[in-house]
Tab-separated table of C-alpha atoms and ligand atoms in Angstrom:
chain	number	residue	atom	x	y	z
A	1	UNK	CA	-38.405	-16.319	9.184
A	2	UNK	CA	-40.821	-16.976	6.307
A	3	UNK	CA	-39.276	-20.405	5.777
A	4	UNK	CA	-40.590	-23.638	7.207
A	5	UNK	CA	-39.283	-24.473	10.687
A	6	UNK	CA	-38.303	-27.852	12.080
A	7	UNK	CA	-40.970	-27.214	14.735
A	8	UNK	CA	-43.644	-27.395	12.000
A	9	UNK	CA	-42.619	-30.786	10.623
A	10	UNK	CA	-44.633	-33.862	11.693
A	11	UNK	CA	-41.485	-35.948	12.207
A	12	UNK	CA	-42.891	-38.812	14.318
A	13	UNK	CA	-42.216	-42.114	12.594
A	14	UNK	CA	-40.390	-40.357	9.744
A	15	UNK	CA	-36.775	-40.173	8.533
A	16	UNK	CA	-35.344	-36.654	8.839
A	17	UNK	CA	-32.304	-35.834	6.700
A	18	UNK	CA	-30.448	-33.067	8.546
A	19	UNK	CA	-27.478	-31.075	7.203
A	20	UNK	CA	-25.316	-30.242	10.211
A	21	UNK	CA	-21.931	-28.551	10.472
A	22	UNK	CA	-19.639	-31.090	12.157
A	23	UNK	CA	-16.543	-29.512	10.600
A	24	UNK	CA	-14.727	-29.666	13.942
A	25	UNK	CA	-10.992	-29.134	14.534
A	26	UNK	CA	-9.160	-32.472	15.023
A	27	UNK	CA	-5.642	-32.984	16.396
A	28	UNK	CA	-3.125	-35.529	15.056
A	29	UNK	CA	-4.711	-38.337	17.122
A	30	UNK	CA	-8.089	-37.471	15.538
A	31	UNK	CA	-9.367	-36.195	18.883
A	32	UNK	CA	-11.912	-33.382	18.627
A	33	UNK	CA	-10.286	-30.213	19.988
A	34	UNK	CA	-13.433	-28.120	20.172
A	35	UNK	CA	-16.918	-29.728	20.027
A	36	UNK	CA	-18.796	-26.375	19.828
A	37	UNK	CA	-20.280	-27.137	16.396
A	38	UNK	CA	-21.646	-30.516	17.493
A	39	UNK	CA	-23.091	-28.974	20.661
A	40	UNK	CA	-24.726	-26.234	18.586
A	41	UNK	CA	-26.794	-28.783	16.617
A	42	UNK	CA	-27.861	-30.792	19.689
A	43	UNK	CA	-31.200	-29.028	20.371
A	44	UNK	CA	-32.478	-29.817	16.861
A	45	UNK	CA	-31.102	-33.368	16.992
A	46	UNK	CA	-32.670	-34.084	20.387
A	47	UNK	CA	-35.978	-32.559	19.297
A	48	UNK	CA	-36.360	-34.938	16.338
A	49	UNK	CA	-35.518	-37.955	18.483
A	50	UNK	CA	-37.884	-36.896	21.282
A	51	UNK	CA	-40.679	-36.455	18.732
A	52	UNK	CA	-40.206	-40.060	17.606
A	53	UNK	CA	-38.380	-39.335	14.348
A	54	UNK	CA	-35.237	-41.033	13.040
A	55	UNK	CA	-32.236	-38.933	11.995
A	56	UNK	CA	-29.931	-39.144	9.006
A	57	UNK	CA	-27.163	-36.611	9.661
A	58	UNK	CA	-24.837	-35.310	6.958
A	59	UNK	CA	-21.842	-32.960	7.156
A	60	UNK	CA	-18.516	-32.143	5.591
A	61	UNK	CA	-15.183	-32.201	7.402
A	62	UNK	CA	-12.135	-30.398	6.051
A	63	UNK	CA	-11.372	-30.113	2.355
A	64	UNK	CA	-10.898	-33.595	0.833
A	65	UNK	CA	-12.151	-32.311	-2.571
A	66	UNK	CA	-13.685	-35.558	-3.817
A	67	UNK	CA	-11.007	-37.886	-2.408
A	68	UNK	CA	-11.420	-40.267	0.556
A	69	UNK	CA	-8.922	-39.419	3.332
A	70	UNK	CA	-9.326	-41.675	6.368
A	71	UNK	CA	-8.157	-38.878	8.680
A	72	UNK	CA	-11.122	-36.782	7.492
A	73	UNK	CA	-13.706	-39.434	8.349
A	74	UNK	CA	-16.633	-38.289	10.494
A	75	UNK	CA	-16.145	-41.283	12.832
A	76	UNK	CA	-14.803	-39.109	15.706
A	77	UNK	CA	-17.994	-37.037	15.450
A	78	UNK	CA	-20.144	-40.190	15.634
A	79	UNK	CA	-18.343	-41.147	18.879
A	80	UNK	CA	-18.697	-37.644	20.326
A	81	UNK	CA	-22.378	-37.417	19.421
A	82	UNK	CA	-23.042	-40.872	20.806
A	83	UNK	CA	-21.513	-39.796	24.161
A	84	UNK	CA	-23.561	-36.575	24.177
A	85	UNK	CA	-26.833	-38.382	23.405
A	86	UNK	CA	-26.042	-41.468	25.503
A	87	UNK	CA	-27.162	-43.632	22.609
A	88	UNK	CA	-25.644	-45.452	19.664
A	89	UNK	CA	-24.913	-43.423	16.551
A	90	UNK	CA	-24.681	-45.659	13.484
A	91	UNK	CA	-21.716	-44.623	11.308
A	92	UNK	CA	-22.430	-45.136	7.607
A	93	UNK	CA	-19.565	-46.500	5.452
A	94	UNK	CA	-20.226	-43.800	2.809
A	95	UNK	CA	-22.674	-41.007	1.945
A	96	UNK	CA	-24.559	-42.874	-0.743
A	97	UNK	CA	-24.813	-46.217	-2.457
A	98	UNK	CA	-26.886	-49.341	-1.866
A	99	UNK	CA	-25.479	-50.182	1.559
A	100	UNK	CA	-26.218	-46.676	2.868
A	101	UNK	CA	-29.691	-46.645	1.319
A	102	UNK	CA	-30.370	-49.937	3.066
A	103	UNK	CA	-29.239	-48.490	6.418
A	104	UNK	CA	-31.547	-45.510	5.899
A	105	UNK	CA	-34.505	-47.727	5.033
A	106	UNK	CA	-34.075	-49.835	8.164
A	107	UNK	CA	-33.813	-46.859	10.552
A	108	UNK	CA	-36.299	-47.008	13.443
A	109	UNK	CA	-37.779	-44.064	15.349
A	110	UNK	CA	-35.227	-42.621	17.797
A	111	UNK	CA	-32.223	-43.981	15.846
A	112	UNK	CA	-29.382	-41.849	14.461
A	113	UNK	CA	-27.349	-42.528	11.329
A	114	UNK	CA	-24.356	-40.320	10.458
A	115	UNK	CA	-23.340	-40.357	6.786
A	116	UNK	CA	-19.638	-40.180	5.875
A	117	UNK	CA	-17.938	-36.920	4.909
A	118	UNK	CA	-19.983	-35.320	2.089
A	119	UNK	CA	-16.853	-33.895	0.459
A	120	UNK	CA	-15.440	-37.399	-0.161
A	121	UNK	CA	-17.661	-37.084	-3.272
A	122	UNK	CA	-17.078	-34.495	-6.006
A	123	UNK	CA	-20.843	-34.131	-6.332
A	124	UNK	CA	-21.085	-32.219	-3.029
A	125	UNK	CA	-19.075	-29.204	-4.214
A	126	UNK	CA	-20.059	-29.570	-7.888
A	127	UNK	CA	-23.789	-30.191	-7.685
A	128	UNK	CA	-24.469	-29.164	-11.294
A	129	UNK	CA	-22.072	-31.835	-12.575
A	130	UNK	CA	-23.460	-34.720	-10.553
A	131	UNK	CA	-27.197	-34.419	-9.955
A	132	UNK	CA	-27.362	-38.119	-9.064
A	133	UNK	CA	-25.393	-37.336	-5.887
A	134	UNK	CA	-28.143	-35.053	-4.556
A	135	UNK	CA	-30.801	-37.601	-5.486
A	136	UNK	CA	-28.971	-40.339	-3.676
A	137	UNK	CA	-28.605	-38.192	-0.531
A	138	UNK	CA	-32.348	-37.526	-0.581
A	139	UNK	CA	-33.316	-41.194	-0.973
A	140	UNK	CA	-35.263	-42.845	1.871
A	141	UNK	CA	-35.790	-39.589	3.743
A	142	UNK	CA	-39.131	-37.876	4.412
A	143	UNK	CA	-37.993	-34.383	5.438
A	144	UNK	CA	-34.925	-32.171	4.961
A	145	UNK	CA	-33.595	-29.853	7.684
A	146	UNK	CA	-30.786	-27.309	7.317
A	147	UNK	CA	-29.005	-26.867	10.651
A	148	UNK	CA	-25.747	-25.630	9.096
A	149	UNK	CA	-26.070	-21.835	8.912
A	150	UNK	CA	-22.271	-21.472	8.649
A	151	UNK	CA	-22.309	-23.445	5.350
A	152	UNK	CA	-25.457	-21.894	3.900
A	153	UNK	CA	-23.606	-19.429	1.633
A	154	UNK	CA	-22.222	-22.381	-0.355
A	155	UNK	CA	-23.788	-23.631	-3.570
A	156	UNK	CA	-23.228	-27.248	-2.516
A	157	UNK	CA	-25.453	-30.299	-3.058
A	158	UNK	CA	-26.423	-30.770	0.598
A	159	UNK	CA	-27.167	-27.043	1.003
A	160	UNK	CA	-28.965	-25.859	-2.138
A	161	UNK	CA	-29.843	-28.940	-4.221
A	162	UNK	CA	-31.080	-31.596	-1.792
A	163	UNK	CA	-33.730	-29.286	-0.239
A	164	UNK	CA	-35.232	-28.774	-3.717
A	165	UNK	CA	-35.984	-32.505	-3.744
A	166	UNK	CA	-38.236	-32.004	-0.694
A	167	UNK	CA	-40.875	-29.556	-1.958
A	168	UNK	CA	-42.928	-28.282	0.986
A	169	UNK	CA	-40.818	-30.422	3.318
A	170	UNK	CA	-37.479	-28.587	3.626
A	171	UNK	CA	-37.134	-26.690	6.901
A	172	UNK	CA	-34.643	-24.676	8.937
A	173	UNK	CA	-33.273	-26.059	12.209
A	174	UNK	CA	-33.412	-24.166	15.515
A	175	UNK	CA	-29.909	-22.700	15.286
A	176	UNK	CA	-30.390	-21.567	11.693
A	177	UNK	CA	-33.662	-19.922	12.702
A	178	UNK	CA	-31.959	-18.124	15.602
A	179	UNK	CA	-29.175	-16.825	13.349
A	180	UNK	CA	-31.657	-15.543	10.784
A	181	UNK	CA	-33.878	-13.961	13.437
A	182	UNK	CA	-31.062	-11.988	15.111
A	183	UNK	CA	-29.308	-10.910	11.938
A	184	UNK	CA	-32.531	-10.004	10.101
A	185	UNK	CA	-33.803	-7.922	13.015
A	186	UNK	CA	-30.518	-5.999	13.170
A	187	UNK	CA	-30.522	-5.442	9.427
A	188	UNK	CA	-34.166	-4.595	8.856
A	189	UNK	CA	-35.569	-3.145	12.056
A	190	UNK	CA	-32.812	-2.543	14.615
A	191	UNK	CA	-33.314	-0.775	17.916
A	192	UNK	CA	-31.411	2.494	17.417
A	193	UNK	CA	-28.819	3.807	17.623
A	194	UNK	CA	-27.348	0.919	15.669
A	195	UNK	CA	-23.553	0.859	15.421
A	196	UNK	CA	-21.314	-1.531	13.493
A	197	UNK	CA	-17.726	-2.151	14.530
A	198	UNK	CA	-15.615	-3.699	11.787
A	199	UNK	CA	-12.043	-4.923	12.189
A	200	UNK	CA	-9.899	-7.831	11.082
A	201	UNK	CA	-7.114	-8.025	8.587
A	202	UNK	CA	-8.292	-6.990	5.163
A	203	UNK	CA	-10.695	-4.503	3.728
A	204	UNK	CA	-10.987	-6.635	0.548
A	205	UNK	CA	-12.871	-9.458	2.290
A	206	UNK	CA	-15.373	-7.118	3.962
A	207	UNK	CA	-16.058	-4.526	1.256
A	208	UNK	CA	-19.557	-5.854	0.464
A	209	UNK	CA	-20.430	-5.947	4.133
A	210	UNK	CA	-19.222	-2.368	4.754
A	211	UNK	CA	-21.183	-1.010	1.759
A	212	UNK	CA	-24.333	-2.811	2.945
A	213	UNK	CA	-23.925	-1.653	6.537
A	214	UNK	CA	-23.524	1.978	5.490
A	215	UNK	CA	-27.145	1.818	4.333
A	216	UNK	CA	-28.336	0.657	7.744
A	217	UNK	CA	-26.189	1.883	10.625
A	218	UNK	CA	-26.099	5.139	12.588
A	219	UNK	CA	-22.284	4.989	12.819
A	220	UNK	CA	-19.451	2.792	11.622
A	221	UNK	CA	-16.333	2.190	13.762
A	222	UNK	CA	-13.321	0.773	11.943
A	223	UNK	CA	-10.270	-0.821	13.572
A	224	UNK	CA	-7.903	-3.712	12.800
A	225	UNK	CA	-5.633	-3.983	9.785
A	226	UNK	CA	-8.230	-2.546	7.412
A	227	UNK	CA	-8.189	0.826	9.197
A	228	UNK	CA	-4.837	1.705	7.622
A	229	UNK	CA	-6.165	1.667	4.061
A	230	UNK	CA	-8.829	4.143	5.244
A	231	UNK	CA	-6.181	6.267	7.021
A	232	UNK	CA	-4.119	6.246	3.829
A	233	UNK	CA	-7.246	7.337	1.937
A	234	UNK	CA	-7.377	10.311	4.311
A	235	UNK	CA	-3.786	11.081	3.332
A	236	UNK	CA	-2.108	9.842	6.532
A	237	UNK	CA	1.302	8.157	6.727
A	238	UNK	CA	0.844	4.511	7.768
A	239	UNK	CA	4.440	3.203	7.799
A	240	UNK	CA	4.606	-0.544	7.123
A	241	UNK	CA	1.030	-1.189	8.297
A	242	UNK	CA	-1.290	-3.505	6.355
A	243	UNK	CA	-2.369	-1.697	3.211
A	244	UNK	CA	-4.376	-2.817	0.182
A	245	UNK	CA	-3.498	-0.434	-2.620
A	246	UNK	CA	-6.131	-1.951	-4.951
A	247	UNK	CA	-8.852	-0.953	-2.505
A	248	UNK	CA	-7.776	2.630	-1.894
A	249	UNK	CA	-10.395	3.868	-4.383
A	250	UNK	CA	-13.172	1.937	-2.634
A	251	UNK	CA	-11.997	3.190	0.771
A	252	UNK	CA	-12.251	6.777	-0.542
A	253	UNK	CA	-15.733	5.986	-1.904
A	254	UNK	CA	-16.864	4.646	1.476
A	255	UNK	CA	-15.502	7.714	3.308
A	256	UNK	CA	-17.362	9.979	0.862
A	257	UNK	CA	-20.582	7.960	1.083
A	258	UNK	CA	-20.497	8.110	4.893
A	259	UNK	CA	-19.910	11.846	4.846
A	260	UNK	CA	-22.728	12.472	2.310
A	261	UNK	CA	-25.115	10.434	4.426
A	262	UNK	CA	-23.852	12.153	7.586
A	263	UNK	CA	-23.007	8.796	9.138
A	264	UNK	CA	-20.073	9.121	11.544
A	265	UNK	CA	-17.220	6.869	10.400
A	266	UNK	CA	-14.764	6.532	13.265
A	267	UNK	CA	-11.150	5.617	12.519
A	268	UNK	CA	-8.358	5.033	15.070
A	269	UNK	CA	-6.964	8.207	16.687
A	270	UNK	CA	-3.816	6.384	17.730
A	271	UNK	CA	-2.176	3.055	17.045
A	272	UNK	CA	0.303	0.687	18.689
A	273	UNK	CA	3.242	0.229	16.351
A	274	UNK	CA	6.280	-1.996	16.396
A	275	UNK	CA	9.164	-2.858	14.082
A	276	UNK	CA	8.947	-6.608	14.742
A	277	UNK	CA	5.817	-8.517	15.724
A	278	UNK	CA	6.564	-10.731	18.742
A	279	UNK	CA	5.328	-11.490	22.251
A	280	UNK	CA	7.908	-9.064	23.671
A	281	UNK	CA	7.592	-6.463	20.922
A	282	UNK	CA	8.902	-2.959	21.673
A	283	UNK	CA	5.863	-0.745	21.277
A	284	UNK	CA	5.604	2.858	20.161
A	285	UNK	CA	2.270	4.731	20.253
A	286	UNK	CA	1.554	6.858	17.165
A	287	UNK	CA	-1.013	9.588	16.774
A	288	UNK	CA	-2.650	8.648	13.437
A	289	UNK	CA	-3.215	12.325	12.561
A	290	UNK	CA	0.556	12.884	12.643
A	291	UNK	CA	1.273	9.546	10.983
A	292	UNK	CA	3.133	6.313	11.687
A	293	UNK	CA	6.939	6.218	11.285
A	294	UNK	CA	8.194	4.609	8.065
A	295	UNK	CA	9.709	1.506	9.681
A	296	UNK	CA	6.783	0.782	12.061
A	297	UNK	CA	3.723	-1.378	11.556
A	298	UNK	CA	0.437	-0.555	13.315
A	299	UNK	CA	-0.896	-3.672	15.038
A	300	UNK	CA	-3.579	-2.529	17.480
A	301	UNK	CA	-5.693	0.499	18.282
A	302	UNK	CA	-4.074	2.736	20.924
A	303	UNK	CA	-5.393	3.897	24.342
A	304	UNK	CA	-7.027	7.101	23.011
A	305	UNK	CA	-8.943	5.070	20.409
A	306	UNK	CA	-10.040	2.491	22.969
A	307	UNK	CA	-11.542	5.319	25.054
A	308	UNK	CA	-13.034	7.011	21.958
A	309	UNK	CA	-14.684	3.804	20.641
A	310	UNK	CA	-15.854	2.525	24.035
A	311	UNK	CA	-17.382	5.888	25.021
A	312	UNK	CA	-19.008	6.334	21.620
A	313	UNK	CA	-20.957	3.062	21.826
A	314	UNK	CA	-22.345	3.686	25.316
A	315	UNK	CA	-25.755	4.864	24.040
A	316	UNK	CA	-26.087	2.013	21.503
A	317	UNK	CA	-29.234	-0.080	21.386
A	318	UNK	CA	-27.824	-2.494	18.787
A	319	UNK	CA	-24.175	-3.279	18.049
A	320	UNK	CA	-22.857	-5.573	15.351
A	321	UNK	CA	-19.183	-6.467	15.738
A	322	UNK	CA	-17.079	-8.288	13.180
A	323	UNK	CA	-13.288	-8.607	13.274
A	324	UNK	CA	-10.651	-7.954	15.963
A	325	UNK	CA	-9.213	-4.470	16.581
A	326	UNK	CA	-5.614	-5.719	16.399
A	327	UNK	CA	-3.396	-8.781	16.156
A	328	UNK	CA	-5.037	-10.115	19.316
A	329	UNK	CA	-3.199	-13.434	19.011
A	330	UNK	CA	-0.154	-11.595	20.467
A	331	UNK	CA	-0.599	-10.334	24.044
A	332	UNK	CA	0.877	-6.845	23.428
A	333	UNK	CA	-1.707	-6.244	20.674
A	334	UNK	CA	-4.798	-7.797	22.305
A	335	UNK	CA	-5.811	-4.780	24.396
A	336	UNK	CA	-8.028	-3.038	21.836
A	337	UNK	CA	-10.088	-6.178	21.164
A	338	UNK	CA	-10.223	-7.012	24.874
A	339	UNK	CA	-11.439	-3.577	26.004
A	340	UNK	CA	-13.986	-3.398	23.237
A	341	UNK	CA	-15.393	-6.840	24.150
A	342	UNK	CA	-15.583	-5.833	27.814
A	343	UNK	CA	-17.296	-2.607	26.879
A	344	UNK	CA	-19.872	-4.521	24.792
A	345	UNK	CA	-20.529	-6.767	27.786
A	346	UNK	CA	-21.525	-3.744	29.857
A	347	UNK	CA	-23.997	-2.300	27.316
A	348	UNK	CA	-27.775	-2.401	27.652
A	349	UNK	CA	-28.029	-3.243	23.962
A	350	UNK	CA	-28.455	-6.155	21.609
A	351	UNK	CA	-24.888	-7.228	20.877
A	352	UNK	CA	-24.308	-9.433	17.856
A	353	UNK	CA	-20.849	-10.786	17.097
A	354	UNK	CA	-19.975	-12.517	13.848
A	355	UNK	CA	-16.862	-13.765	12.110
A	356	UNK	CA	-14.482	-16.560	13.108
A	357	UNK	CA	-11.754	-14.386	14.585
A	358	UNK	CA	-13.977	-12.148	16.693
A	359	UNK	CA	-15.546	-15.290	18.136
A	360	UNK	CA	-12.144	-16.869	18.795
A	361	UNK	CA	-11.123	-13.640	20.550
A	362	UNK	CA	-14.321	-13.643	22.631
A	363	UNK	CA	-13.781	-17.273	23.593
A	364	UNK	CA	-10.200	-16.549	24.598
A	365	UNK	CA	-11.452	-13.722	26.799
A	366	UNK	CA	-14.281	-15.904	28.117
A	367	UNK	CA	-16.798	-13.253	27.076
A	368	UNK	CA	-18.848	-15.113	24.430
A	369	UNK	CA	-21.718	-15.818	26.839
A	370	UNK	CA	-21.981	-12.082	27.644
A	371	UNK	CA	-23.112	-11.233	24.095
A	372	UNK	CA	-26.754	-11.397	22.994
A	373	UNK	CA	-25.902	-13.478	19.941
A	374	UNK	CA	-22.657	-14.986	18.726
A	375	UNK	CA	-23.077	-16.044	15.126
A	376	UNK	CA	-21.669	-19.446	14.128
A	377	UNK	CA	-20.973	-18.260	10.590
A	378	UNK	CA	-17.823	-16.630	9.253
A	379	UNK	CA	-18.288	-16.106	5.505
A	380	UNK	CA	-21.991	-16.959	5.871
A	381	UNK	CA	-22.557	-14.121	8.344
A	382	UNK	CA	-20.744	-11.642	6.104
A	383	UNK	CA	-22.823	-12.702	3.097
A	384	UNK	CA	-26.028	-12.559	5.090
A	385	UNK	CA	-25.200	-8.992	6.109
A	386	UNK	CA	-24.446	-8.114	2.481
A	387	UNK	CA	-27.459	-9.774	0.821
A	388	UNK	CA	-29.990	-10.236	3.655
A	389	UNK	CA	-30.290	-13.958	2.877
A	390	UNK	CA	-28.204	-16.970	1.791
A	391	UNK	CA	-28.624	-19.568	-0.984
A	392	UNK	CA	-29.158	-22.354	1.575
A	393	UNK	CA	-31.963	-20.395	3.240
A	394	UNK	CA	-33.578	-19.523	-0.099
A	395	UNK	CA	-33.671	-23.244	-0.980
A	396	UNK	CA	-35.946	-24.051	1.995
A	397	UNK	CA	-39.736	-24.359	1.700
A	398	UNK	CA	-41.978	-21.429	2.520
A	399	UNK	CA	-44.119	-21.646	5.646
A	400	UNK	CA	-47.308	-21.438	3.560
A	401	UNK	CA	-46.397	-24.606	1.680
A	402	UNK	CA	-47.217	-26.712	4.730
A	403	UNK	CA	-50.146	-24.620	5.953
A	404	UNK	CA	-51.837	-24.648	2.550
A	405	UNK	CA	-51.400	-28.433	2.273
A	406	UNK	CA	-53.009	-28.913	5.686
A	407	UNK	CA	-56.089	-26.869	4.705
B	1	AMP	P1	-10.559	-11.353	9.646
B	1	AMP	O1	-10.564	-12.822	9.392
B	1	AMP	O2	-10.586	-10.520	8.429
B	1	AMP	O3	-11.572	-10.945	10.685
B	1	AMP	O4	-9.110	-11.017	10.255
B	1	AMP	C1	-8.674	-11.510	11.477
B	1	AMP	C2	-7.185	-11.296	11.588
B	1	AMP	O5	-6.896	-9.914	11.466
B	1	AMP	C3	-6.573	-11.749	12.893
B	1	AMP	O6	-5.775	-12.873	12.662
B	1	AMP	C4	-5.742	-10.546	13.335
B	1	AMP	O7	-4.451	-10.906	13.768
B	1	AMP	C5	-5.638	-9.715	12.059
B	1	AMP	N1	-5.394	-8.294	12.325
B	1	AMP	C6	-6.078	-7.477	13.118
B	1	AMP	N2	-5.520	-6.255	13.156
B	1	AMP	C7	-4.438	-6.290	12.362
B	1	AMP	C8	-3.433	-5.343	12.010
B	1	AMP	N3	-3.434	-4.118	12.507
B	1	AMP	N4	-2.481	-5.744	11.154
B	1	AMP	C9	-2.458	-6.989	10.662
B	1	AMP	N5	-3.373	-7.938	10.962
B	1	AMP	C10	-4.359	-7.593	11.811
């Protein structure tokens, strides 16, 4: 990464303002259901403290849209972090204001202050309207660190505006660096053959990603709900399967582009269909060439496709996977996703998985640790694949800015 790294900041005795992603799922008792996001930021947090720096952490939680909701307070995260670090985490009463500025000023090396939910203020999501919000976040801090890759596609104060107030002193955290390193390598200089497997519900949300990947991959494998719009584009009957009529033209364009570039674009050979989606659904297997019956909906790739896809990727050196192959939340339609994940586990290749649902599926199958890299970003990963960077990464200082100052 050509951006400044946390490792290059002389943080001893300084206040480090770090944007983390503590947007954790909470249950009705405000208990954290899954602490993965807090755990993901721990290496950067511990590093600053071990180096003798003090930390000011900031994050959003949920979507309060400028209103204070007590059930969206970051207090449960302060408790969880305190237990993980075995030290006190000071919970700020707000994100800005005199009292918070005072707390920041009095921070001692090794201490941690967590600011309240950034989105309690309108200024976070509307940075152009309220520049004073960014300035107040930046006050009494010496360095800025972005350790929230999953939020870095947002044009929000803590992501794109605050780092600009730290010229030559805004760096990427360890997790952000890892995300950028893996994704950039796959997109710019992958070990080949490089295959992308795209699934999930809708073609509309992944159009940009598919277009970008067609420029880079050696083959594209498409499953999930979006496959039916492509099958329709090839003139096949798809019954009641998910179909986005507005994107038929783009699906045709992608099929043509792949064929012109001689890039194999693999679509399902067969599909598991049912009339009613349920845990005990009556399943019919349809050959996609012959078409799906009018009153059936395709909800997973079928056994022939599983074999076809899994055999095809055996010689891969890099695989990027985004989106489940079927409605994996229902046991009868989880097989495609499950077999594909198991097949990826067995490859001697760099395997990169991105997108919330593919990760949830991997976690459910207990296979996340078998992948080379599981990206923490949903929308951020998709945008990174499309554009090769993100606004939050662009806002960081260049490496040279520190080196040239030290000369
Ligand atoms: P995405 O967020 O776009 O990756 O989509 C994930 C969702 O796609 C999951 O909730 C799956 O249940 C859904 N999905 C996968 N395959 C299908 C399908 N054949 N029909 C409808 N939804 C699907």
